[in-house]
XYZ file of C-alpha atoms in Angstrom:
573
model
C 119.947 126.699 27.650
C 117.263 128.442 25.630
C 114.512 126.704 27.645
C 116.030 127.738 30.947
C 116.005 131.462 30.220
C 112.217 131.760 29.684
C 111.574 129.702 32.810
C 113.886 131.955 34.798
C 112.180 135.032 33.370
C 108.745 133.678 34.290
C 109.928 132.825 37.784
C 111.365 136.311 38.192
C 108.133 137.866 36.895
C 106.056 135.800 39.356
C 108.354 136.837 42.185
C 108.050 140.505 41.217
C 104.255 140.218 41.081
C 104.148 138.584 44.493
C 106.381 141.272 45.961
C 104.236 143.997 44.364
C 101.039 142.386 45.665
C 102.555 142.066 49.134
C 103.638 145.719 49.046
C 100.167 146.824 47.916
C 98.520 144.877 50.732
C 100.872 146.439 53.232
C 100.238 149.940 51.879
C 96.476 149.408 51.952
C 96.682 148.056 55.489
C 98.816 151.024 56.559
C 96.353 153.478 55.017
C 93.408 151.799 56.727
C 95.198 151.823 60.073
C 96.268 155.441 59.559
C 92.697 156.560 58.842
C 90.987 154.639 61.632
C 93.478 154.760 64.534
C 94.291 158.046 66.254
C 96.782 156.235 68.481
C 98.649 154.890 65.451
C 98.725 158.316 63.774
C 100.076 160.060 66.871
C 102.695 157.358 67.469
C 103.901 157.332 63.857
C 103.960 161.141 63.655
C 105.900 161.420 66.902
C 108.301 158.718 65.761
C 108.869 160.434 62.403
C 109.492 163.845 63.978
C 111.712 162.311 66.665
C 113.705 160.463 63.984
C 114.328 163.739 62.186
C 115.409 165.449 65.413
C 117.653 162.544 66.431
C 119.187 162.424 62.943
C 119.978 166.142 62.966
C 121.403 165.991 66.497
C 123.456 162.929 65.615
C 124.920 164.615 62.531
C 125.750 167.756 64.524
C 127.402 165.756 67.312
C 129.348 163.621 64.856
C 130.591 166.670 62.960
C 131.576 168.433 66.171
C 133.468 165.417 67.501
C 135.196 164.813 64.177
C 136.226 168.471 63.847
C 137.551 168.563 67.423
C 139.607 165.423 66.855
C 141.037 166.727 63.573
C 141.763 170.188 65.004
C 143.665 168.663 67.904
C 145.519 166.353 65.538
C 146.429 169.210 63.171
C 147.666 171.520 65.904
C 149.878 168.824 67.417
C 151.119 167.659 64.023
C 152.040 171.161 62.854
C 153.874 171.903 66.108
C 155.757 168.641 65.918
C 156.610 169.194 62.245
C 158.126 172.597 62.969
C 160.180 171.195 65.834
C 161.463 168.304 63.756
C 162.167 170.665 60.839
C 164.669 172.530 63.035
C 166.260 169.224 64.015
C 166.528 168.126 60.382
C 167.970 171.479 59.347
C 170.721 171.113 61.960
C 171.586 167.673 60.654
C 171.680 168.758 56.995
C 173.893 171.863 57.270
C 176.222 172.124 54.306
C 174.159 169.951 51.952
C 174.481 171.125 48.381
C 177.229 169.709 46.223
C 176.915 165.978 46.834
C 175.801 163.424 44.315
C 172.362 161.814 44.468
C 173.549 158.739 46.358
C 175.499 160.749 48.932
C 172.543 163.119 49.317
C 170.154 160.214 49.811
C 172.492 158.764 52.462
C 172.558 162.031 54.368
C 168.778 162.313 54.137
C 168.321 158.789 55.495
C 170.687 159.550 58.379
C 168.683 162.693 59.092
C 165.480 160.631 59.119
C 167.013 158.330 61.743
C 167.967 161.338 63.796
C 164.415 162.715 63.480
C 162.892 159.429 64.595
C 165.042 159.448 67.774
C 164.707 163.178 68.376
C 163.450 164.347 71.802
C 160.788 166.409 69.965
C 159.233 163.146 68.815
C 159.005 161.945 72.384
C 157.572 165.076 74.000
C 154.045 166.214 74.637
C 153.423 167.341 71.100
C 154.616 164.072 69.709
C 152.371 162.056 71.984
C 149.382 164.203 70.975
C 150.061 163.892 67.263
C 150.777 160.167 67.405
C 153.121 158.133 65.268
C 154.278 159.324 61.877
C 156.351 158.431 58.843
C 158.921 161.167 57.977
C 159.907 162.079 54.429
C 162.848 164.326 53.377
C 162.938 165.674 49.834
C 165.501 167.844 48.077
C 164.655 170.279 45.323
C 162.423 173.282 44.894
C 160.753 175.620 42.427
C 163.925 177.561 41.764
C 165.894 174.533 40.598
C 165.926 173.037 37.163
C 163.514 170.218 36.545
C 165.144 167.011 37.724
C 164.235 163.931 39.642
C 164.087 164.892 43.335
C 166.123 162.939 45.834
C 164.070 161.707 48.734
C 164.178 159.494 51.782
C 161.077 157.863 53.142
C 157.665 157.090 51.497
C 157.853 160.033 49.134
C 155.225 158.504 46.775
C 152.538 159.044 49.441
C 152.991 162.828 49.349
C 150.444 164.387 46.934
C 151.822 166.884 44.365
C 149.443 169.677 45.354
C 150.835 169.674 48.905
C 154.418 169.768 47.533
C 153.567 172.898 45.554
C 152.695 174.812 48.713
C 155.668 173.500 50.745
C 158.148 174.245 47.932
C 156.819 177.826 48.093
C 158.178 178.001 51.696
C 154.745 177.505 53.327
C 153.951 175.133 56.177
C 150.934 173.212 54.847
C 148.842 170.165 55.676
C 146.436 167.884 53.844
C 144.276 164.813 54.557
C 145.104 162.250 51.905
C 144.148 158.597 51.396
C 146.848 156.208 50.165
C 146.646 152.602 48.944
C 148.733 150.354 51.178
C 149.414 147.829 48.376
C 147.394 145.048 50.029
C 143.986 146.136 48.827
C 143.450 148.479 51.766
C 143.476 152.224 52.049
C 144.920 154.410 54.812
C 144.124 158.048 55.410
C 146.998 160.300 56.531
C 147.299 163.796 57.832
C 150.355 164.970 55.903
C 152.145 168.081 57.197
C 154.982 169.632 55.179
C 157.499 172.300 56.173
C 160.506 173.782 54.267
C 164.022 173.570 55.767
C 164.957 177.210 55.330
C 168.291 177.146 57.224
C 170.118 174.919 54.735
C 171.854 175.992 51.552
C 169.980 173.616 49.246
C 166.138 173.624 49.225
C 164.808 170.746 51.340
C 161.339 169.854 52.569
C 160.234 167.738 55.487
C 156.917 165.842 55.364
C 155.401 163.966 58.279
C 152.652 161.412 57.504
C 150.377 160.942 60.522
C 147.959 158.013 60.094
C 144.375 158.845 61.116
C 143.479 155.264 61.973
C 142.862 155.918 65.649
C 140.747 158.989 64.870
C 138.729 157.014 62.326
C 138.188 154.291 64.900
C 137.071 156.902 67.385
C 134.651 158.428 64.868
C 133.298 154.970 63.981
C 132.766 154.236 67.658
C 130.955 157.549 68.058
C 128.812 156.821 64.984
C 127.853 153.383 66.251
C 127.128 154.781 69.704
C 124.959 157.546 68.257
C 123.181 155.073 65.960
C 122.426 152.567 68.705
C 121.531 155.315 71.151
C 119.262 156.953 68.579
C 117.462 153.688 67.831
C 117.018 152.975 71.550
C 115.794 156.531 72.080
C 113.305 156.218 69.216
C 111.991 152.932 70.572
C 111.606 154.478 74.006
C 109.865 157.506 72.497
C 107.530 155.258 70.495
C 106.668 153.254 73.602
C 106.159 156.361 75.723
C 104.060 158.039 73.022
C 101.988 154.906 72.572
C 101.433 154.651 76.319
C 100.533 158.318 76.745
C 98.283 158.328 73.671
C 96.595 155.159 74.876
C 95.668 156.895 78.123
C 93.883 159.571 76.087
C 92.509 157.402 73.285
C 91.064 154.665 75.509
C 88.444 156.931 77.138
C 87.609 158.383 73.713
C 87.098 154.875 72.327
C 84.954 153.981 75.306
C 82.904 157.117 74.713
C 82.532 156.238 71.012
C 81.426 152.690 71.872
C 78.944 154.018 74.430
C 77.608 156.518 71.888
C 77.135 153.738 69.308
C 75.254 151.599 71.822
C 73.193 154.623 72.844
C 72.364 155.337 69.196
C 71.466 151.673 68.753
C 68.725 151.956 71.375
C 70.512 151.211 74.651
C 69.469 154.452 76.341
C 70.817 153.323 79.727
C 74.425 153.254 78.478
C 76.709 155.531 80.513
C 80.450 156.227 80.889
C 82.446 155.448 84.002
C 83.758 158.590 85.735
C 87.284 158.149 87.114
C 89.096 161.073 88.735
C 88.541 164.759 88.188
C 90.586 165.463 85.045
C 89.373 166.650 81.631
C 88.389 163.152 80.543
C 86.340 162.731 83.697
C 84.608 166.031 82.905
C 83.937 164.707 79.399
C 82.395 161.551 80.850
C 80.221 163.602 83.231
C 79.053 165.844 80.376
C 78.293 162.831 78.200
C 76.303 161.144 80.957
C 74.287 164.320 81.559
C 73.632 164.662 77.828
C 72.608 161.005 77.552
C 70.251 161.337 80.518
C 68.694 164.464 79.031
C 68.239 162.823 75.628
C 66.774 159.727 77.283
C 64.205 161.844 79.132
C 63.276 163.725 75.971
C 63.013 160.533 73.907
C 60.738 158.955 76.476
C 58.626 162.081 76.587
C 58.392 162.087 72.804
C 57.530 158.401 72.777
C 54.801 158.970 75.323
C 53.522 161.988 73.432
C 53.666 160.119 70.111
C 51.809 157.194 71.631
C 49.138 159.494 73.023
C 48.874 161.267 69.674
C 48.538 157.997 67.751
C 45.963 156.702 70.207
C 44.067 159.945 70.010
C 44.055 159.883 66.194
C 42.988 156.252 66.125
C 40.309 156.744 68.800
C 38.931 159.854 67.135
C 38.861 158.109 63.763
C 37.023 155.135 65.224
C 34.626 157.278 67.228
C 33.782 159.401 64.205
C 32.780 156.381 62.165
C 29.528 155.842 64.113
C 28.102 159.346 63.687
C 29.500 159.421 60.168
C 27.521 156.303 59.325
C 24.355 157.936 60.605
C 25.030 161.125 58.684
C 25.820 159.055 55.601
C 22.467 157.274 55.797
C 20.609 160.572 56.151
C 22.606 162.104 53.319
C 21.866 159.160 51.036
C 18.143 159.573 51.727
C 18.331 163.268 50.920
C 20.436 162.628 47.852
C 17.961 160.058 46.537
C 15.141 162.623 46.875
C 17.094 165.608 45.541
C 14.921 165.859 42.417
C 11.960 166.847 44.625
C 13.908 169.723 46.242
C 14.420 173.231 44.918
C 17.584 173.792 42.853
C 19.623 175.347 45.674
C 18.654 172.621 48.163
C 19.407 169.855 45.610
C 22.862 171.350 45.027
C 23.457 171.408 48.784
C 22.532 167.725 48.957
C 25.081 166.874 46.270
C 27.790 168.885 48.028
C 26.931 167.129 51.307
C 27.399 163.694 49.732
C 30.701 164.746 48.102
C 32.053 166.088 51.375
C 30.984 162.925 53.193
C 32.926 160.883 50.634
C 36.002 162.989 51.277
C 35.438 162.778 55.027
C 35.332 158.974 54.871
C 38.502 158.913 52.781
C 40.192 161.232 55.296
C 39.227 158.987 58.191
C 40.582 155.964 56.357
C 43.863 157.754 55.650
C 44.135 158.879 59.277
C 43.695 155.315 60.489
C 46.272 154.105 57.966
C 48.852 156.757 58.897
C 48.336 156.082 62.614
C 49.003 152.365 62.061
C 52.139 153.201 60.048
C 53.357 155.530 62.790
C 52.749 152.856 65.403
C 54.735 150.330 63.361
C 51.993 147.730 63.456
C 51.562 147.487 59.696
C 52.802 144.269 58.125
C 53.934 143.698 54.577
C 52.104 140.936 52.731
C 54.705 140.557 50.007
C 54.607 138.060 47.184
C 56.724 137.615 44.069
C 54.522 139.018 41.261
C 54.781 141.043 38.077
C 54.530 144.802 38.669
C 53.127 145.592 35.222
C 49.526 144.476 35.982
C 49.599 146.541 39.167
C 50.527 149.640 37.158
C 47.778 148.862 34.643
C 45.115 148.579 37.378
C 46.235 151.857 38.963
C 45.977 153.641 35.608
C 42.491 152.255 34.981
C 41.283 153.408 38.386
C 42.437 156.988 37.787
C 41.587 157.212 34.097
C 38.018 158.452 34.721
C 39.219 161.173 37.093
C 41.892 162.170 34.574
C 39.288 162.371 31.815
C 37.131 164.689 33.937
C 40.197 166.879 34.494
C 40.955 166.973 30.768
C 44.187 164.936 31.066
C 45.190 161.678 29.444
C 47.351 158.957 31.010
C 50.015 157.190 28.980
C 51.360 153.839 30.168
C 54.904 152.767 29.168
C 55.676 149.150 30.146
C 58.736 147.010 29.421
C 58.297 144.073 27.077
C 59.763 141.590 29.543
C 58.211 140.838 32.904
C 59.070 142.981 35.923
C 58.720 140.565 38.852
C 59.388 141.762 42.396
C 58.566 140.718 45.942
C 55.988 143.396 46.832
C 52.644 143.958 48.515
C 50.374 144.498 45.515
C 47.751 146.449 47.493
C 50.259 148.947 48.837
C 52.103 149.384 45.534
C 48.803 149.938 43.740
C 47.859 152.547 46.359
C 51.205 154.316 45.861
C 50.754 154.493 42.107
C 47.128 155.586 42.456
C 48.120 158.446 44.772
C 50.950 159.520 42.456
C 48.660 159.487 39.421
C 45.936 161.436 41.211
C 48.499 163.995 42.352
C 49.874 164.318 38.814
C 46.361 164.775 37.350
C 45.650 167.538 39.881
C 48.733 169.495 38.743
C 48.993 168.542 35.072
C 46.940 171.531 33.837
C 45.193 169.270 31.337
C 48.429 167.928 29.864
C 49.234 164.198 29.515
C 50.543 162.176 32.435
C 53.046 159.398 31.687
C 53.570 156.339 33.926
C 56.755 154.382 33.092
C 57.897 151.033 34.517
C 61.562 149.984 34.406
C 63.423 146.956 35.725
C 67.013 145.787 36.177
C 68.711 142.952 38.045
C 68.195 144.405 41.524
C 65.271 146.819 41.414
C 61.970 147.817 39.833
C 61.251 151.508 39.284
C 58.061 153.384 38.387
C 57.973 157.064 37.406
C 54.913 159.304 37.117
C 55.657 162.334 34.939
C 53.468 165.368 34.387
C 54.150 168.638 32.571
C 52.042 170.906 34.726
C 52.954 173.677 37.145
C 55.992 171.818 38.509
C 57.817 172.375 41.792
C 59.851 175.304 42.985
C 63.385 174.755 44.375
C 63.213 173.100 47.782
C 59.639 171.833 47.404
C 60.701 168.335 46.281
C 61.448 167.490 49.916
C 58.241 169.068 51.224
C 55.696 167.310 49.021
C 55.768 164.243 51.282
C 54.870 166.233 54.401
C 51.389 165.653 55.733
C 48.790 168.187 54.613
C 51.406 170.258 52.778
C 50.251 172.232 49.759
C 52.413 174.076 47.236
C 49.601 176.545 46.458
C 46.811 176.763 49.081
C 44.589 178.623 46.617
C 44.368 175.629 44.269
C 41.394 173.272 44.579
C 41.751 169.546 44.054
C 39.973 167.824 41.214
C 40.421 164.305 42.582
C 39.158 164.906 46.120
C 42.406 164.025 47.894
C 42.915 164.296 51.645
C 46.479 165.659 51.772
C 47.857 162.419 53.237
C 48.275 160.394 50.035
C 51.946 161.208 49.364
C 52.884 160.791 53.030
C 51.256 157.341 53.118
C 52.916 156.464 49.806
C 56.341 157.313 51.182
C 55.731 155.177 54.273
C 54.601 152.287 52.068
C 57.784 152.624 49.993
C 59.934 152.532 53.130
C 57.999 149.507 54.359
C 59.112 147.738 51.163
C 62.744 148.785 51.720
C 62.550 151.144 48.737
C 62.399 154.889 48.286
C 60.093 157.511 46.806
C 61.683 160.661 45.357
C 60.400 163.770 43.629
C 61.759 166.237 41.089
C 60.193 169.309 39.574
C 60.864 172.661 37.950
C 58.478 175.604 37.547
C 56.806 175.431 34.157
C 58.368 172.040 33.291
C 56.251 169.740 35.404
C 57.160 167.210 38.062
C 58.287 163.601 38.219
C 57.874 161.131 41.083
C 59.976 157.966 41.120
C 59.265 154.812 43.126
C 62.187 152.354 43.431
C 61.592 148.929 45.033
C 64.031 146.038 45.514
C 63.163 142.884 43.611
C 63.897 140.827 46.712
C 63.042 141.902 50.243
C 66.091 142.575 52.375
C 68.373 143.500 49.470
C 69.766 146.990 48.911
C 68.891 149.045 45.847
C 72.199 149.943 44.216
C 71.004 151.610 41.000
C 67.595 152.683 39.739
C 66.430 151.464 36.314
C 64.912 154.906 35.622
C 66.782 158.213 36.094
C 65.671 161.183 38.140
C 65.479 163.912 36.855
C 63.851 162.187 33.892
C 65.695 161.920 30.599
C 63.229 164.253 28.827
C 63.433 167.086 31.345
C 64.346 170.583 30.189
C 66.381 172.734 32.599
C 64.660 175.929 33.707
C 65.671 179.164 32.063
C 68.071 181.437 33.876
C 65.624 184.373 33.872
C 61.856 184.000 34.418
C 59.546 185.173 31.661
C 56.567 187.342 32.654
C 53.602 186.269 30.543
C 51.017 188.693 31.788
C 48.862 189.851 34.668
C 45.580 188.218 35.616
C 42.916 190.473 37.107
C 40.650 188.629 39.548
C 37.041 189.848 39.916
C 35.125 189.250 43.143
C 32.825 186.248 42.830
C 29.124 186.586 43.645
C 27.830 185.187 46.855
C 27.002 181.499 46.586
C 24.546 179.464 48.599
C 27.319 177.209 49.913
C 31.041 177.970 49.546
C 33.207 174.965 49.021
C 35.832 174.884 51.711
C 39.515 174.817 50.729
C 40.992 171.403 50.602
C 44.125 170.565 52.577
C 46.886 168.802 50.695
C 48.834 169.315 47.506
């Protein structure tokens, strides 16, 4: 017995868990359907509101029918009771001095007379229905004694007797046990017999069985009718909503296909109603967007071809100019000081011009989508080291140092080493330009899904809103600043395109006076999504800007003397 109880408890627990799991699945499924299906929401809402309306109407109708039946029953019963009270009073004239047995005999004879009275067979009697009469002797003015009665006196409740003994015609609905396990509800009407010498009361017990059956029939009819009505309403609502939702779904599907590149997708126009107008408007909008997209594609193609052609065409004269400049630069010691300085500036500008042409060709290939990723599974740490070494000389000339923070374990990822190295080189050069002589820190982090590299400087920083602009082509935060590294203004834009080509992302953060931080996040495997970066942005060591700016002082700028050659302003951050 002891072993059976734990098994039963475990079985019950498993059953409860299964029921709970089933209920949770159903709730989740309902929530999903509710959120994604307008037709389901409208149908369920209409059904819920209709159920409330049908319930209220059904309760009102049931109460009205029940009250009408009871009012009719009461009126007929009271009228019949008064008529039979006169008959009973005529039969019981002179009652007063008899013993209990003789009195009971006379009361029983009076009951027989009442049962065969014409008042019981008239219109009022037929309206009130059958009844069980009760005659009782005694009243409030008599001494307490056992009353003498004829008929089912035990079915008369005491509270009704109190009113009737006070010479009031009263009625009451009362439920009585029939002795066989059942219960019967009666409408009991009592009236005093005021024309006799001894106090007597007449009670008529009208069973409400037929009225209860009528009310039950009405309830069942209302219930079945309400359910049928709700089903019809649900079907009608579903049908009507479907007529509205189907064109909307077709429009949504057409819009998805249009967004996916099928620019020829259109909606069928049927009729002249509002949905047909919607389809016509959508088709006109789609045609207009298609024309504009094609125009933009043609313009973009012409622009890319123009950039590529110009870049290629400029290489030939640039080569000639480069050769002449190299000859002049090699003989600069024989020239006067001003002419030698011009030769050096010419060579520097030619270097920048060549770098600009290379970046223009690269950005045009990225825009055309013809660049391919030569990815291989390698360690990212050596790439970061090479990028730091390439920029270290430039950083030293600018008075900045570069710190390299690498993880102890390997950081392998499927990347194009040339492109990643170019990204890091551009980020480091940009940080050196804006570090104001302060150290630049390059950090490499790795987790299960991604490799991240951050380049942190503590220079001038970025103002609010500039973190999204730094990747625009030829954008500069401060046009008056000159570059120390000879950049072209396209480095960050190319870096962002290289990051996207890897399936990663390149983000920026900065605050005025607290420096800037650029973060490169790449997936370790091509085709996988980056869920979480190994390195945070903003960086962990950032300090939030103060609420109020601090004015340090005012710098007075003196006009510079005329120079032989003025260095032109560089474009780019």
